[in-house]
Short mmCIF file of C-alpha atoms in Angstrom, two decimals:
data_model
loop_
_atom_site.label_atom_id
_atom_site.label_comp_id
_atom_site.label_asym_id
_atom_site.label_seq_id
_atom_site.Cartn_x
_atom_site.Cartn_y
_atom_site.Cartn_z
CA UNK A 1 117.13 76.58 106.79
CA UNK A 2 113.85 77.80 108.23
CA UNK A 3 112.91 81.32 107.22
CA UNK A 4 112.03 83.47 110.25
CA UNK A 5 108.45 84.67 110.20
CA UNK A 6 109.42 88.26 111.01
CA UNK A 7 112.48 89.89 109.52
CA UNK A 8 113.49 93.30 110.87
CA UNK A 9 111.01 95.94 109.73
CA UNK A 10 111.48 96.25 105.98
CA UNK A 11 109.24 98.41 103.86
CA UNK A 12 107.40 97.54 100.69
CA UNK A 13 109.44 100.18 98.92
CA UNK A 14 112.61 98.30 99.96
CA UNK A 15 111.51 95.33 97.91
CA UNK A 16 109.88 97.27 95.09
CA UNK A 17 112.46 100.03 94.56
CA UNK A 18 115.34 97.57 94.90
CA UNK A 19 114.01 95.39 92.07
CA UNK A 20 115.54 93.20 90.71
CA UNK A 21 118.54 92.89 93.05
CA UNK A 22 116.50 92.06 96.13
CA UNK A 23 113.72 90.09 94.47
CA UNK A 24 114.94 86.73 95.76
CA UNK A 25 115.41 88.05 99.28
CA UNK A 26 112.02 89.72 99.12
CA UNK A 27 110.27 86.58 97.91
CA UNK A 28 111.91 84.51 100.66
CA UNK A 29 110.66 87.08 103.15
CA UNK A 30 107.19 86.95 101.70
CA UNK A 31 107.11 83.15 101.75
CA UNK A 32 106.31 83.23 105.45
CA UNK A 33 103.93 86.20 105.40
CA UNK A 34 100.11 85.83 105.42
CA UNK A 35 98.76 85.10 101.93
CA UNK A 36 97.08 88.51 101.32
CA UNK A 37 100.31 90.31 102.23
CA UNK A 38 102.38 88.09 99.95
CA UNK A 39 100.06 88.78 97.04
CA UNK A 40 100.16 92.52 97.66
CA UNK A 41 103.96 92.78 97.82
CA UNK A 42 104.50 90.56 94.79
CA UNK A 43 101.93 92.58 92.83
CA UNK A 44 103.79 95.76 93.76
CA UNK A 45 107.04 94.34 92.39
CA UNK A 46 105.37 93.47 89.10
CA UNK A 47 103.66 96.87 88.88
CA UNK A 48 106.96 98.74 89.20
CA UNK A 49 108.27 96.87 86.14
CA UNK A 50 105.56 98.41 83.95
CA UNK A 51 105.97 101.93 82.59
CA UNK A 52 103.44 104.73 82.20
CA UNK A 53 101.09 103.30 84.79
CA UNK A 54 97.66 104.89 85.09
CA UNK A 55 97.83 106.88 88.35
CA UNK A 56 94.38 105.59 89.33
CA UNK A 57 95.72 102.03 89.22
CA UNK A 58 99.39 102.36 90.16
CA UNK A 59 98.78 102.54 93.90
CA UNK A 60 95.78 101.19 95.75
CA UNK A 61 96.05 104.05 98.30
CA UNK A 62 95.08 107.54 97.12
CA UNK A 63 95.55 110.51 99.47
CA UNK A 64 93.63 113.72 98.76
CA UNK A 65 95.15 116.91 100.22
CA UNK A 66 94.65 120.63 99.60
CA UNK A 67 93.35 123.88 101.03
CA UNK A 68 90.03 124.41 102.83
CA UNK A 69 87.21 124.72 100.32
CA UNK A 70 89.21 123.31 97.42
CA UNK A 71 86.79 120.43 96.87
CA UNK A 72 88.72 117.58 98.49
CA UNK A 73 85.75 115.88 100.11
CA UNK A 74 83.49 116.11 97.05
CA UNK A 75 86.36 114.77 94.96
CA UNK A 76 86.98 111.92 97.40
CA UNK A 77 83.34 110.82 97.28
CA UNK A 78 83.08 111.09 93.50
CA UNK A 79 86.39 109.32 92.97
CA UNK A 80 85.24 106.53 95.29
CA UNK A 81 82.02 106.13 93.32
CA UNK A 82 83.97 106.22 90.04
CA UNK A 83 86.31 103.45 91.19
CA UNK A 84 83.40 101.43 92.56
CA UNK A 85 81.61 101.71 89.21
CA UNK A 86 84.82 100.41 87.61
CA UNK A 87 84.45 97.25 89.68
CA UNK A 88 86.93 97.98 92.45
CA UNK A 89 86.43 97.31 96.15
CA UNK A 90 86.63 100.77 97.74
CA UNK A 91 87.19 102.11 101.25
CA UNK A 92 87.00 105.82 102.03
CA UNK A 93 88.86 107.04 105.12
CA UNK A 94 87.75 110.34 106.64
CA UNK A 95 90.89 111.84 108.20
CA UNK A 96 89.39 115.32 108.45
CA UNK A 97 89.24 116.12 112.16
CA UNK A 98 89.43 119.89 111.50
CA UNK A 99 86.28 120.77 109.53
CA UNK A 100 83.14 119.68 111.35
CA UNK A 101 80.74 120.84 108.63
CA UNK A 102 81.49 118.87 105.46
CA UNK A 103 82.60 115.38 106.41
CA UNK A 104 82.52 112.08 104.59
CA UNK A 105 81.31 110.35 107.74
CA UNK A 106 78.05 112.28 107.39
CA UNK A 107 77.47 110.38 104.13
CA UNK A 108 78.27 106.93 105.54
CA UNK A 109 74.83 105.48 104.86
CA UNK A 110 74.71 106.62 101.23
CA UNK A 111 78.22 105.33 100.52
CA UNK A 112 77.65 102.04 102.32
CA UNK A 113 74.51 101.52 100.23
CA UNK A 114 76.73 101.73 97.13
CA UNK A 115 79.02 99.06 98.53
CA UNK A 116 81.71 101.51 99.68
CA UNK A 117 83.24 100.94 103.11
CA UNK A 118 83.83 104.03 105.28
CA UNK A 119 86.17 104.60 108.21
CA UNK A 120 86.62 107.70 110.34
CA UNK A 121 86.52 108.32 114.08
CA UNK A 122 86.54 105.50 116.57
CA UNK A 123 83.31 106.81 118.13
CA UNK A 124 80.27 105.89 116.03
CA UNK A 125 78.12 108.85 117.02
CA UNK A 126 77.41 111.71 114.63
CA UNK A 127 76.78 114.25 117.37
CA UNK A 128 80.27 113.72 118.77
CA UNK A 129 83.32 115.55 117.42
CA UNK A 130 86.57 114.31 118.87
CA UNK A 131 90.03 113.92 117.29
CA UNK A 132 89.99 110.13 117.63
CA UNK A 133 90.58 107.84 114.65
CA UNK A 134 89.32 104.30 114.15
CA UNK A 135 92.05 101.69 114.79
CA UNK A 136 90.58 99.76 111.85
CA UNK A 137 92.26 102.31 109.56
CA UNK A 138 95.66 100.72 110.19
CA UNK A 139 94.35 97.28 109.31
CA UNK A 140 92.70 98.58 106.14
CA UNK A 141 95.89 100.27 104.94
CA UNK A 142 97.93 97.13 105.52
CA UNK A 143 95.60 94.34 104.51
CA UNK A 144 92.65 95.50 102.39
CA UNK A 145 93.15 94.52 98.77
CA UNK A 146 90.87 97.16 97.27
CA UNK A 147 91.18 100.87 96.67
CA UNK A 148 91.58 103.12 99.72
CA UNK A 149 90.94 106.87 99.45
CA UNK A 150 92.06 109.12 102.31
CA UNK A 151 90.32 112.49 102.65
CA UNK A 152 92.70 114.69 104.67
CA UNK A 153 91.94 117.87 106.64
CA UNK A 154 92.27 121.16 104.82
CA UNK A 155 95.40 122.79 106.18
CA UNK A 156 98.78 121.81 107.65
CA UNK A 157 97.10 121.24 111.02
CA UNK A 158 94.70 118.83 109.36
CA UNK A 159 97.64 116.98 107.84
CA UNK A 160 98.80 115.96 111.32
CA UNK A 161 96.26 113.14 111.22
CA UNK A 162 97.96 111.88 108.05
CA UNK A 163 101.34 111.97 109.82
CA UNK A 164 99.98 109.35 112.20
CA UNK A 165 99.97 106.86 109.29
CA UNK A 166 103.24 107.87 107.62
CA UNK A 167 105.21 104.74 108.66
CA UNK A 168 102.47 102.49 107.28
CA UNK A 169 102.16 104.52 104.08
CA UNK A 170 105.89 104.34 103.50
CA UNK A 171 105.54 100.58 103.73
CA UNK A 172 102.55 100.24 101.43
CA UNK A 173 103.24 102.98 98.90
CA UNK A 174 100.68 105.63 97.95
CA UNK A 175 99.62 108.29 95.46
CA UNK A 176 99.13 111.71 97.07
CA UNK A 177 97.18 114.27 95.09
CA UNK A 178 97.21 117.98 95.90
CA UNK A 179 94.02 119.63 94.68
CA UNK A 180 94.03 123.26 93.54
CA UNK A 181 91.11 125.68 93.50
CA UNK A 182 92.31 128.93 91.94
CA UNK A 183 89.28 130.75 93.39
CA UNK A 184 90.53 130.35 96.97
CA UNK A 185 92.18 133.64 98.11
CA UNK A 186 95.04 131.69 99.70
CA UNK A 187 95.85 129.67 96.56
CA UNK A 188 95.49 132.12 93.68
CA UNK A 189 99.16 132.15 92.60
CA UNK A 190 101.69 129.38 91.98
CA UNK A 191 103.81 130.68 94.84
CA UNK A 192 100.89 130.48 97.28
CA UNK A 193 100.00 126.96 96.17
CA UNK A 194 103.58 125.73 96.42
CA UNK A 195 104.07 127.27 99.88
CA UNK A 196 100.86 125.70 101.16
CA UNK A 197 101.78 122.34 99.63
CA UNK A 198 105.25 122.42 101.19
CA UNK A 199 103.79 123.27 104.61
CA UNK A 200 101.36 120.36 104.31
CA UNK A 201 104.15 117.96 103.36
CA UNK A 202 106.32 119.15 106.23
CA UNK A 203 103.51 118.42 108.69
CA UNK A 204 102.42 115.05 107.28
CA UNK A 205 105.87 113.72 106.41
CA UNK A 206 104.41 112.40 103.15
CA UNK A 207 105.12 113.65 99.63
CA UNK A 208 102.74 114.95 96.99
CA UNK A 209 103.05 112.89 93.80
CA UNK A 210 100.61 114.72 91.53
CA UNK A 211 98.36 117.76 91.08
CA UNK A 212 94.63 117.91 90.39
CA UNK A 213 92.55 120.90 89.34
CA UNK A 214 89.36 121.32 91.36
CA UNK A 215 88.65 124.98 90.62
CA UNK A 216 84.97 125.71 91.17
CA UNK A 217 82.31 128.23 92.13
CA UNK A 218 80.05 125.59 93.68
CA UNK A 219 76.78 125.38 91.72
CA UNK A 220 77.70 128.38 89.56
CA UNK A 221 80.86 126.80 88.14
CA UNK A 222 81.33 127.22 84.38
CA UNK A 223 83.71 125.57 81.94
CA UNK A 224 85.63 128.87 81.80
CA UNK A 225 86.25 128.58 85.56
CA UNK A 226 87.63 125.07 85.15
CA UNK A 227 89.88 126.04 82.22
CA UNK A 228 91.10 129.10 84.12
CA UNK A 229 92.03 126.91 87.07
CA UNK A 230 93.95 124.58 84.78
CA UNK A 231 96.29 127.45 83.89
CA UNK A 232 97.26 127.84 87.56
CA UNK A 233 97.65 124.08 88.01
CA UNK A 234 99.85 123.91 84.90
CA UNK A 235 102.03 126.74 86.23
CA UNK A 236 102.47 124.88 89.54
CA UNK A 237 103.32 121.73 87.60
CA UNK A 238 105.95 123.60 85.57
CA UNK A 239 107.58 125.04 88.69
CA UNK A 240 107.55 121.87 90.80
CA UNK A 241 107.92 119.13 88.21
CA UNK A 242 104.83 117.40 89.62
CA UNK A 243 102.51 115.97 86.97
CA UNK A 244 99.05 117.45 86.44
CA UNK A 245 96.97 114.28 86.65
CA UNK A 246 93.50 115.59 85.91
CA UNK A 247 90.70 118.00 86.53
CA UNK A 248 87.31 117.77 88.19
CA UNK A 249 84.18 119.47 86.92
CA UNK A 250 80.43 119.26 87.28
CA UNK A 251 79.03 116.37 85.29
CA UNK A 252 77.09 118.63 82.93
CA UNK A 253 80.32 120.44 81.98
CA UNK A 254 82.35 117.35 81.08
CA UNK A 255 81.80 117.48 77.30
CA UNK A 256 82.67 121.18 77.06
CA UNK A 257 85.78 120.84 79.24
CA UNK A 258 86.89 117.73 77.34
CA UNK A 259 86.67 119.65 74.05
CA UNK A 260 89.00 122.32 75.46
CA UNK A 261 91.66 120.05 76.98
CA UNK A 262 94.20 117.65 75.51
CA UNK A 263 93.34 114.14 76.67
CA UNK A 264 93.46 115.19 80.33
CA UNK A 265 91.63 112.88 82.73
CA UNK A 266 88.31 114.46 83.76
CA UNK A 267 86.50 113.39 86.92
CA UNK A 268 82.75 114.14 86.69
CA UNK A 269 81.51 115.68 89.93
CA UNK A 270 78.05 115.41 91.48
CA UNK A 271 77.63 117.67 94.51
CA UNK A 272 76.81 115.67 97.65
CA UNK A 273 77.30 118.45 100.19
CA UNK A 274 75.19 121.21 98.63
CA UNK A 275 71.57 120.96 99.71
CA UNK A 276 68.92 122.70 97.61
CA UNK A 277 68.89 125.77 99.83
CA UNK A 278 72.66 126.22 99.60
CA UNK A 279 74.44 128.30 96.96
#
């Protein structure tokens, strides 16, 4: 019997979450798919069988969400450079069509020089601000083998751009981090953070899978600031059941923060959006 090339739309999670009952059906389905897609789905099945997966490796798609000024874009750039240094192929997708001031697409040249691919608006002109996204984003989510990091706009309105890709993300699987800066007036309590996170999820249709502390005072950030932010992130984790996956801090603070935390992943941060004249 010839296997049809296209079955009805079935998601990657159908095959992965249904393991092992649907493995044979899934493999028959994959037998007629393009080779890169077959490899990706089969790899996903094998990954799900392993326990305690490193969140940085479990899913190739990482989504960064959070409030304005929480440090999402700096984290996205630094995480991309970290993964690239680890030998991964990396694509950064700028989905922020809300904030016109601090955008990954303004750092395209620097990232490209490091071997990191960037995608954002469909119009390749830096003086143009329009809510139009590159159609190549869909292809990257579906077919790129390397790491993809999505930097999402900073409020529920900004998350609407993420909603555009929800069907694809449900098919591919993803890790969605919600970053927390306890110094933002709108996210100073667990209740505020949870409300903002729920509003973002309701708009995007995607689900947060982990929390990340990005508490900072820009160039004046101290280790005490980072540790203080961790207390808020831990409280949110306790109330939601979401895991606290790590903390970011300026590179020169890493040793001090590491000495005051218990084996928590620490992402060293270099500031790419603070020129010398800025605070």
